[in-house]
Amino acid sequence: MDPGEGGMFPLTRERIAAGWIREIAQRAGLPVRILSDEEIDASLRATLEARPEEGPVRVFAYGSLIWNPTVRYRDRQIACISGYRRRFCLRTILGRGSPERPGLMLGLDHGGSCRGVVYTLAEEDCEEELRLLWRREMVTGAYRPRWLRARVPNGMVSAIAFTIERRHERYCRELSDSEMLDMLATGEGPLGRACDYLYDTARHLRTLGIPDRQLEELAERVRRRRAELAAAGVLAD
């Protein structure tokens, strides 16, 4: 599997299906627990068995699934969930980070609310798309898939959401302001820079008409931090 420009691996359906995370972790000898196919399939089965109602399967997206879903879907709607908020709370040394330059990823953590999008999967594609989605989101067990109620323009629907697994070793319950800024400013791995993950998410939420004010402010602070580090010769920007 060859990297793209700059040694980065663009996240595609083909690479997910081919087990790119396992390959990268094994090649680099990273101390990351990777779930087996059997464990991932068991998680998917358990989630579907807990399906609260009949009808199409929906997935709530709040981060990179918004701007790079990699799954086929029938339609997409703006949605809002309550009881969880979008938060940079997952330390990564694999996708947007490395052992030398760890990054941060988003998770749905307890409290507040979150606006994003809901994808409705076509029945004929549902099994294949969910299997692909699980091999993207659940490969390290850092998330806990839950059925949450989401408000869409025409009412309420149930959707699968990947909430953070608070018992996971890389879950960041508390981060100082400087720690968060530094990890987002300097984190970089096979999938690219942590700051670009932040910028892309903020930009696409804004484009959808559901800007996240806190994310926008964080993006500006990370840009300033990167400029400071570049001026000090610590970071090549």
XYZ file of N, CA and C in Angstrom, residues 20-237:
654
model
N -5.847 -1.078 6.369
C -4.695 -0.176 6.390
C -4.207 0.138 7.801
N -5.125 0.223 8.782
C -4.696 0.550 10.148
C -3.811 -0.552 10.706
N -4.226 -1.789 10.511
C -3.399 -2.902 10.972
C -2.017 -2.854 10.329
N -2.000 -2.611 9.034
C -0.726 -2.592 8.310
C 0.196 -1.503 8.836
N -0.351 -0.300 9.037
C 0.467 0.810 9.519
C 0.979 0.539 10.926
N 0.089 0.057 11.807
C 0.491 -0.221 13.184
C 1.556 -1.306 13.245
N 1.372 -2.358 12.462
C 2.334 -3.452 12.469
C 3.666 -3.025 11.870
N 3.603 -2.254 10.801
C 4.832 -1.816 10.135
C 5.665 -0.936 11.061
N 5.001 -0.082 11.832
C 5.711 0.841 12.715
C 5.959 0.262 14.099
N 5.391 -0.913 14.383
C 5.540 -1.508 15.705
C 4.895 -0.681 16.798
N 3.759 -0.053 16.488
C 3.108 0.834 17.450
C 2.454 0.050 18.584
N 2.525 0.583 19.802
C 1.901 -0.080 20.949
C 0.405 0.212 21.017
N -0.307 -0.197 19.997
C -1.746 0.065 19.899
C -2.470 -1.263 19.782
N -3.462 -1.473 20.639
C -4.250 -2.703 20.544
C -5.219 -2.579 19.383
N -5.156 -3.547 18.476
C -6.044 -3.582 17.325
C -7.057 -4.705 17.521
N -8.330 -4.386 17.415
C -9.359 -5.411 17.565
C -9.310 -6.381 16.392
N -9.585 -7.630 16.678
C -9.646 -8.640 15.625
C -10.922 -8.449 14.808
N -10.957 -9.065 13.628
C -12.173 -9.013 12.816
C -13.355 -9.586 13.582
N -13.102 -10.630 14.372
C -14.178 -11.257 15.150
C -14.731 -10.285 16.195
N -13.852 -9.528 16.847
C -14.302 -8.558 17.843
C -15.089 -7.419 17.188
N -14.612 -6.966 16.044
C -15.313 -5.893 15.334
C -16.686 -6.366 14.872
N -16.745 -7.579 14.323
C -18.030 -8.122 13.870
C -18.990 -8.314 15.040
N -18.458 -8.731 16.194
C -19.303 -8.916 17.375
C -19.882 -7.582 17.838
N -19.089 -6.523 17.775
C -19.575 -5.195 18.141
C -20.695 -4.747 17.210
N -20.520 -4.999 15.920
C -21.558 -4.632 14.952
C -22.837 -5.416 15.203
N -22.706 -6.710 15.434
C -23.898 -7.532 15.698
C -24.632 -7.042 16.940
N -23.883 -6.758 17.996
C -24.508 -6.300 19.239
C -25.242 -4.978 19.031
N -24.665 -4.109 18.239
C -25.311 -2.822 17.965
C -26.606 -3.016 17.191
N -26.583 -3.871 16.186
C -27.789 -4.107 15.391
C -28.858 -4.827 16.202
N -28.441 -5.695 17.115
C -29.416 -6.374 17.972
C -30.112 -5.394 18.910
N -29.444 -4.285 19.209
C -30.032 -3.263 20.083
C -30.821 -2.212 19.308
N -31.004 -2.438 18.038
C -31.721 -1.488 17.175
C -33.096 -1.191 17.755
N -33.397 0.075 18.035
C -34.621 0.398 18.764
C -35.899 0.357 17.945
N -35.781 0.376 16.628
C -36.996 0.433 15.812
C -36.711 -0.082 14.410
N -37.764 -0.465 13.728
C -37.624 -0.893 12.337
C -37.436 0.333 11.443
N -37.097 0.070 10.221
C -36.890 1.173 9.290
C -35.436 1.270 8.886
N -35.093 2.288 8.107
C -33.724 2.418 7.616
C -32.726 2.655 8.746
N -31.508 2.186 8.539
C -30.429 2.422 9.498
C -29.812 3.785 9.205
N -29.625 4.564 10.262
C -29.035 5.896 10.132
C -27.775 5.995 10.981
N -26.873 6.859 10.556
C -25.606 7.073 11.251
C -25.420 8.566 11.479
N -25.114 8.937 12.725
C -24.860 10.341 13.055
C -23.376 10.641 12.891
N -23.061 11.700 12.153
C -21.672 12.105 11.904
C -21.408 13.453 12.552
N -20.263 13.569 13.213
C -19.938 14.821 13.906
C -18.512 15.295 13.634
N -17.690 14.480 12.962
C -16.307 14.839 12.670
C -15.976 14.546 11.223
N -14.958 13.730 11.005
C -14.509 13.465 9.631
C -15.536 12.699 8.806
N -16.472 12.023 9.449
C -17.532 11.363 8.682
C -18.389 12.378 7.922
N -18.381 13.625 8.377
C -19.128 14.662 7.664
C -18.482 14.952 6.317
N -17.172 15.111 6.315
C -16.505 15.549 5.082
C -15.786 14.432 4.326
N -15.714 13.256 4.918
C -15.170 12.098 4.202
C -15.878 10.841 4.702
N -17.150 10.668 4.349
C -17.920 9.558 4.922
C -17.409 8.181 4.518
N -16.895 8.037 3.316
C -16.388 6.765 2.750
C -17.454 5.681 2.629
N -18.643 5.912 3.119
C -19.729 4.942 2.976
C -20.767 5.500 2.012
N -21.446 4.595 1.321
C -22.542 5.008 0.438
C -23.796 5.232 1.279
N -24.557 6.245 0.928
C -25.772 6.548 1.688
C -26.868 7.017 0.744
N -28.106 6.889 1.245
C -29.269 7.263 0.439
C -29.554 8.750 0.521
N -29.459 9.306 1.720
C -29.632 10.745 1.875
C -28.932 11.221 3.133
N -28.841 12.535 3.257
C -28.149 13.173 4.374
C -28.975 14.340 4.868
N -29.088 14.473 6.198
C -29.854 15.563 6.787
C -29.066 16.195 7.925
N -29.262 17.483 8.109
C -28.730 18.145 9.293
C -29.441 17.571 10.511
N -28.694 17.350 11.585
C -29.283 16.724 12.768
C -28.631 17.278 14.031
N -29.341 17.108 15.146
C -28.819 17.530 16.443
C -29.139 16.464 17.478
N -28.147 16.115 18.288
C -28.374 15.182 19.387
C -28.158 15.911 20.709
N -28.814 15.427 21.752
C -28.679 16.003 23.089
C -28.037 14.986 24.022
N -27.323 15.502 25.019
C -26.686 14.634 26.007
C -25.232 14.325 25.718
N -24.776 14.679 24.521
C -23.370 14.473 24.140
C -22.876 15.709 23.402
N -21.582 15.955 23.528
C -20.976 17.092 22.844
C -19.739 16.637 22.073
N -19.434 17.359 21.024
C -18.222 17.120 20.237
C -17.024 17.637 21.039
N -15.999 16.777 21.199
C -14.854 17.173 22.029
C -13.589 16.476 21.554
N -12.474 17.200 21.546
C -11.178 16.577 21.269
C -10.719 15.864 22.536
N -10.939 14.565 22.566
C -10.698 13.815 23.797
C -10.019 12.468 23.560
N -9.546 12.223 22.337
C -8.904 10.946 22.030
C -7.487 11.193 21.524
N -6.522 10.789 22.318
C -5.116 10.915 21.926
C -4.811 9.857 20.876
N -4.139 10.265 19.797
C -3.840 9.318 18.728
C -2.357 9.327 18.376
N -1.815 8.127 18.178
C -0.443 7.984 17.692
C -0.445 7.201 16.384
N -1.623 7.128 15.765
C -1.760 6.265 14.593
C -2.256 6.997 13.350
N -3.384 7.667 13.429
C -3.960 8.290 12.245
C -3.446 9.696 12.012
N -3.811 10.608 12.901
C -3.380 12.006 12.810
C -2.310 12.304 13.856
N -1.541 11.290 14.214
C -0.479 11.464 15.186
C 0.523 10.334 15.085
N 1.577 10.429 15.871
C 2.619 9.408 15.927
C 3.164 9.396 17.350
N 3.959 8.385 17.730
C 4.536 8.396 19.078
C 5.350 9.665 19.352
N 6.020 10.177 18.325
C 6.835 11.385 18.491
C 5.991 12.655 18.465
N 4.902 12.614 17.710
C 4.048 13.794 17.553
C 2.583 13.386 17.693
N 2.159 13.059 18.914
C 0.771 12.613 19.110
C -0.222 13.716 18.773
N -1.367 13.283 18.271
C -2.423 14.225 17.938
C -3.673 13.955 18.751
N -4.730 14.676 18.423
C -6.019 14.516 19.096
C -7.108 14.302 18.061
N -8.070 13.457 18.413
C -9.221 13.196 17.560
C -10.490 13.533 18.331
N -11.556 13.741 17.584
C -12.842 14.045 18.191
C -13.547 12.794 18.689
N -14.336 12.986 19.728
C -15.261 11.969 20.191
C -16.527 12.652 20.668
N -17.584 11.885 20.833
C -18.795 12.400 21.478
C -18.679 12.084 22.955
N -18.549 13.121 23.772
C -18.398 12.934 25.211
C -19.654 13.423 25.919
N -19.789 13.049 27.184
C -20.999 13.339 27.937
C -21.243 14.840 28.085
N -22.513 15.221 28.003
C -22.923 16.581 28.293
C -23.169 17.440 27.073
N -24.137 18.356 27.199
C -24.380 19.316 26.135
C -25.156 18.747 24.967
N -24.866 19.259 23.787
C -25.529 18.809 22.565
C -24.546 18.938 21.411
N -24.921 18.386 20.275
C -24.012 18.385 19.128
C -24.817 18.415 17.838
N -24.451 19.325 16.950
C -25.056 19.370 15.622
C -24.113 18.727 14.609
N -24.694 17.953 13.721
C -23.923 17.280 12.687
C -24.856 16.868 11.570
N -24.599 15.715 10.987
C -25.476 15.208 9.935
C -25.832 13.757 10.219
N -26.981 13.350 9.716
C -27.415 11.958 9.786
C -27.448 11.399 8.371
N -26.747 10.291 8.186
C -26.792 9.566 6.913
C -27.813 8.445 7.020
N -28.651 8.315 6.019
C -29.567 7.184 5.918
C -28.992 6.200 4.917
N -28.772 4.971 5.360
C -28.195 3.949 4.491
C -29.292 3.247 3.709
N -29.000 2.910 2.472
C -29.945 2.143 1.661
C -29.976 0.706 2.159
N -31.162 0.117 2.203
C -31.315 -1.235 2.742
C -30.429 -2.232 2.012
N -30.331 -2.092 0.690
C -29.559 -3.071 -0.084
C -28.057 -2.958 0.165
N -27.596 -1.802 0.659
C -26.170 -1.599 0.921
C -25.820 -1.667 2.400
N -26.820 -1.773 3.245
C -26.637 -1.549 4.676
C -25.563 -2.449 5.286
N -25.633 -3.729 5.037
C -24.689 -4.659 5.661
C -23.252 -4.353 5.256
N -23.030 -4.156 3.975
C -21.676 -3.868 3.483
C -21.156 -2.543 4.030
N -22.014 -1.527 4.053
C -21.575 -0.206 4.496
C -21.285 -0.185 5.987
N -22.097 -0.860 6.779
C -21.842 -0.906 8.215
C -20.564 -1.671 8.522
N -20.322 -2.734 7.804
C -19.088 -3.492 8.016
C -17.872 -2.605 7.724
N -17.945 -1.828 6.656
C -16.854 -0.909 6.326
C -16.713 0.172 7.401
N -17.846 0.701 7.844
C -17.833 1.750 8.858
C -17.204 1.259 10.154
N -17.535 0.039 10.546
C -16.965 -0.533 11.776
C -15.454 -0.728 11.644
N -14.976 -1.061 10.459
C -13.538 -1.235 10.260
C -12.801 0.100 10.176
N -13.547 1.138 10.064
C -12.970 2.484 10.137
C -12.971 3.007 11.570
N -14.110 2.908 12.239
C -14.286 3.561 13.532
C -13.925 2.695 14.740
N -14.033 1.388 14.603
C -13.929 0.517 15.770
C -12.653 -0.313 15.830
N -11.707 -0.032 14.958
C -10.540 -0.908 14.849
C -9.672 -0.892 16.108
N -9.678 0.194 16.876
C -8.912 0.213 18.123
C -9.810 0.186 19.363
N -11.114 0.104 19.172
C -12.028 0.039 20.309
C -12.129 1.328 21.101
N -11.786 2.462 20.486
C -11.792 3.733 21.201
C -13.180 4.360 21.293
N -14.133 3.807 20.554
C -15.494 4.346 20.568
C -16.483 3.289 21.035
N -17.611 3.785 21.512
C -18.716 2.904 21.895
C -19.924 3.281 21.042
N -20.309 2.432 20.093
C -21.469 2.760 19.256
C -22.762 2.687 20.065
N -23.574 3.710 19.934
C -24.854 3.775 20.645
C -25.942 4.240 19.679
N -27.155 3.824 19.985
C -28.317 4.375 19.281
C -28.769 5.613 20.045
N -28.714 6.754 19.395
C -29.143 8.002 20.008
C -30.295 8.600 19.212
N -31.099 9.386 19.894
C -32.180 10.099 19.227
C -31.618 11.392 18.645
N -31.931 11.629 17.391
C -31.440 12.812 16.694
C -32.615 13.590 16.119
N -32.567 14.895 16.301
C -33.606 15.752 15.727
C -33.189 16.158 14.315
N -34.047 15.831 13.354
C -33.832 16.203 11.954
C -34.964 17.152 11.552
N -34.898 17.766 10.373
C -35.915 18.765 10.010
C -37.359 18.295 10.111
N -37.612 17.006 9.885
C -39.003 16.534 9.904
C -39.346 15.711 11.136
N -38.545 15.814 12.199
C -38.889 15.099 13.419
C -37.691 14.465 14.096
N -37.944 13.350 14.800
C -36.907 12.645 15.544
C -36.659 11.283 14.912
N -35.382 10.884 14.864
C -35.014 9.568 14.346
C -33.969 8.960 15.272
N -33.796 7.647 15.173
C -32.719 6.959 15.889
C -31.544 6.781 14.944
N -30.340 6.991 15.461
C -29.143 6.872 14.626
C -27.996 6.300 15.448
N -27.125 5.577 14.777
C -25.913 5.076 15.417
C -24.927 6.227 15.552
N -24.376 6.394 16.752
C -23.358 7.421 16.982
C -22.165 6.777 17.676
N -20.984 7.155 17.254
C -19.766 6.604 17.854
C -19.325 7.524 18.986
N -19.787 7.195 20.205
C -19.425 7.964 21.391
C -18.067 7.484 21.891
N -17.393 8.341 22.643
C -16.073 7.968 23.134
C -16.194 6.865 24.190
N -15.276 5.920 24.152
C -15.191 4.883 25.181
C -14.324 5.436 26.311
N -14.968 5.850 27.388
C -14.251 6.534 28.462
C -13.271 5.634 29.203
N -13.395 4.329 29.037
C -12.444 3.416 29.689
C -11.224 3.142 28.821
N -11.211 3.679 27.622
C -10.091 3.427 26.715
C -8.835 4.134 27.216
N -7.693 3.492 27.022
C -6.431 4.017 27.546
C -6.039 5.360 26.941
N -6.545 5.679 25.760
C -6.165 6.937 25.115
C -7.229 8.031 25.270
N -8.256 7.742 26.059
C -9.261 8.766 26.348
C -8.654 9.824 27.257
N -8.832 11.082 26.914
C -8.308 12.195 27.704
C -9.456 12.826 28.485
N -9.567 12.437 29.732
C -10.649 12.978 30.557
C -10.460 14.479 30.764
N -9.225 14.860 31.035
C -8.921 16.271 31.239
C -7.626 16.607 30.510
N -7.627 17.712 29.827
C -6.436 18.204 29.146
C -6.262 19.675 29.491
N -5.029 20.067 29.776
C -4.788 21.493 29.958
C -4.914 22.189 28.608
N -5.134 23.473 28.662
C -5.268 24.251 27.440
C -4.015 24.126 26.574
N -2.854 24.214 27.195
C -1.604 24.156 26.432
C -1.376 22.778 25.837
N -1.749 21.718 26.556
C -1.603 20.363 26.024
C -2.462 20.174 24.778
N -3.696 20.621 24.852
C -4.597 20.468 23.718
C -4.088 21.254 22.508
N -3.686 22.488 22.724
C -3.193 23.307 21.618
C -1.951 22.692 20.982
N -1.032 22.207 21.807
C 0.208 21.649 21.271
C -0.040 20.369 20.485
N -0.922 19.502 20.976
C -1.181 18.257 20.253
C -1.886 18.523 18.924
N -2.799 19.482 18.921
C -3.481 19.814 17.669
C -2.555 20.566 16.714
N -1.653 21.365 17.258
C -0.746 22.147 16.420
C 0.366 21.301 15.820
N 0.831 20.294 16.551
C 2.013 19.542 16.106
C 1.721 18.107 15.708
N 0.570 17.568 16.086
C 0.271 16.166 15.797
C 0.260 15.881 14.303
N 0.898 14.781 13.923
C 0.934 14.403 12.511
C 1.222 12.918 12.401
N 0.495 12.247 11.500
C 0.669 10.815 11.311
C 0.369 10.411 9.885
N 0.166 9.122 9.645
C -0.047 8.623 8.283
C -1.253 9.233 7.573
N -2.259 9.674 8.328
C -3.442 10.287 7.707
C -3.319 11.790 7.537
N -2.235 12.370 8.055
C -2.065 13.804 7.914
C -1.936 14.503 9.253
N -2.171 15.816 9.245
C -1.976 16.643 10.428
C -3.263 16.750 11.249
N -3.091 16.747 12.563
C -4.245 16.911 13.449
C -4.913 18.261 13.223
N -4.125 19.285 12.932
C -4.713 20.611 12.727
C -5.627 20.632 11.506
N -5.269 19.893 10.462
C -6.123 19.865 9.270
C -7.449 19.161 9.548
N -7.412 18.151 10.394
C -8.635 17.470 10.827
C -9.563 18.472 11.511
N -9.001 19.296 12.376
C -9.768 20.355 13.039
C -10.279 21.374 12.025
N -9.393 21.880 11.166
C -9.787 22.906 10.199
C -10.891 22.397 9.268
N -10.727 21.171 8.770
C -11.709 20.621 7.830
C -13.074 20.449 8.489
N -13.069 19.993 9.737
C -14.345 19.809 10.430
C -15.041 21.150 10.643
N -14.300 22.137 11.124
C -14.885 23.462 11.349
C -15.405 24.062 10.043
N -14.632 23.916 8.977
C -15.027 24.504 7.690
C -16.285 23.855 7.133
N -16.375 22.537 7.215
C -17.548 21.864 6.656
C -18.800 22.122 7.489
N -18.656 22.236 8.791
C -19.813 22.601 9.610
C -20.304 23.996 9.230
N -19.374 24.887 9.000
C -19.743 26.244 8.583
C -20.434 26.223 7.228
N -19.915 25.434 6.294
C -20.510 25.328 4.960
C -21.928 24.772 5.026
N -22.161 23.858 5.957
C -23.487 23.262 6.120
C -24.472 24.201 6.815
N -23.985 25.325 7.303
C -24.856 26.260 7.999
C -25.048 25.950 9.463
N -24.169 25.100 10.024
C -24.254 24.756 11.449
C -22.884 24.962 12.096
N -22.355 26.193 12.038
C -21.009 26.425 12.564
C -20.912 26.103 14.049
N -19.765 25.576 14.442
C -19.478 25.281 15.840
C -18.547 26.391 16.339
N -19.080 27.292 17.130
C -18.319 28.465 17.559
C -17.063 28.075 18.329
N -17.183 27.092 19.203
C -16.015 26.676 19.979
C -14.941 26.065 19.087
N -15.368 25.302 18.082
C -14.409 24.707 17.154
C -13.729 25.791 16.314
N -14.498 26.793 15.901
C -13.933 27.896 15.122
C -12.879 28.641 15.943
N -13.194 28.915 17.200
C -12.241 29.613 18.065
C -10.995 28.765 18.293
N -11.201 27.458 18.485
C -10.066 26.560 18.685
C -9.175 26.533 17.447
N -9.779 26.511 16.271
C -9.000 26.495 15.031
C -8.124 27.741 14.925
N -8.663 28.898 15.287
C -7.870 30.126 15.232
C -6.727 30.080 16.235
N -6.974 29.548 17.403
C -5.922 29.459 18.418
C -4.832 28.487 17.982
N -5.224 27.401 17.329
C -4.229 26.439 16.842
C -3.394 27.068 15.732
N -4.025 27.847 14.862
C -3.261 28.538 13.816
C -2.225 29.479 14.433
N -2.636 30.206 15.467
C -1.691 31.111 16.133
C -0.567 30.328 16.801
N -0.914 29.193 17.411
C 0.107 28.376 18.073
C 1.100 27.827 17.054
N 0.607 27.392 15.897
C 1.503 26.894 14.856
C 2.430 28.010 14.364
N 1.897 29.219 14.246
C 2.722 30.349 13.817
C 3.812 30.644 14.843
N 3.460 30.562 16.123
C 4.449 30.777 17.183
C 5.555 29.730 17.121
N 5.161 28.474 16.951
C 6.144 27.392 16.900
C 7.017 27.498 15.657
N 6.415 27.921 14.547
C 7.190 28.090 13.317
C 8.195 29.232 13.467
N 7.765 30.324 14.098
C 8.660 31.463 14.303
C 9.821 31.104 15.217
N 9.564 30.180 16.138
C 10.612 29.739 17.064
C 11.498 28.656 16.464
N 11.181 28.243 15.239
C 11.975 27.215 14.584
C 11.679 25.811 15.051
N 10.588 25.656 15.808
C 10.224 24.335 16.331
C 9.391 23.555 15.327
N 8.688 24.265 14.473
C 7.740 23.645 13.554
C 7.896 24.252 12.176
N 7.963 23.394 11.169
C 7.986 23.879 9.789
C 6.555 24.015 9.314
N 6.124 25.192 8.970
C 4.729 25.409 8.577
C 4.612 25.572 7.070
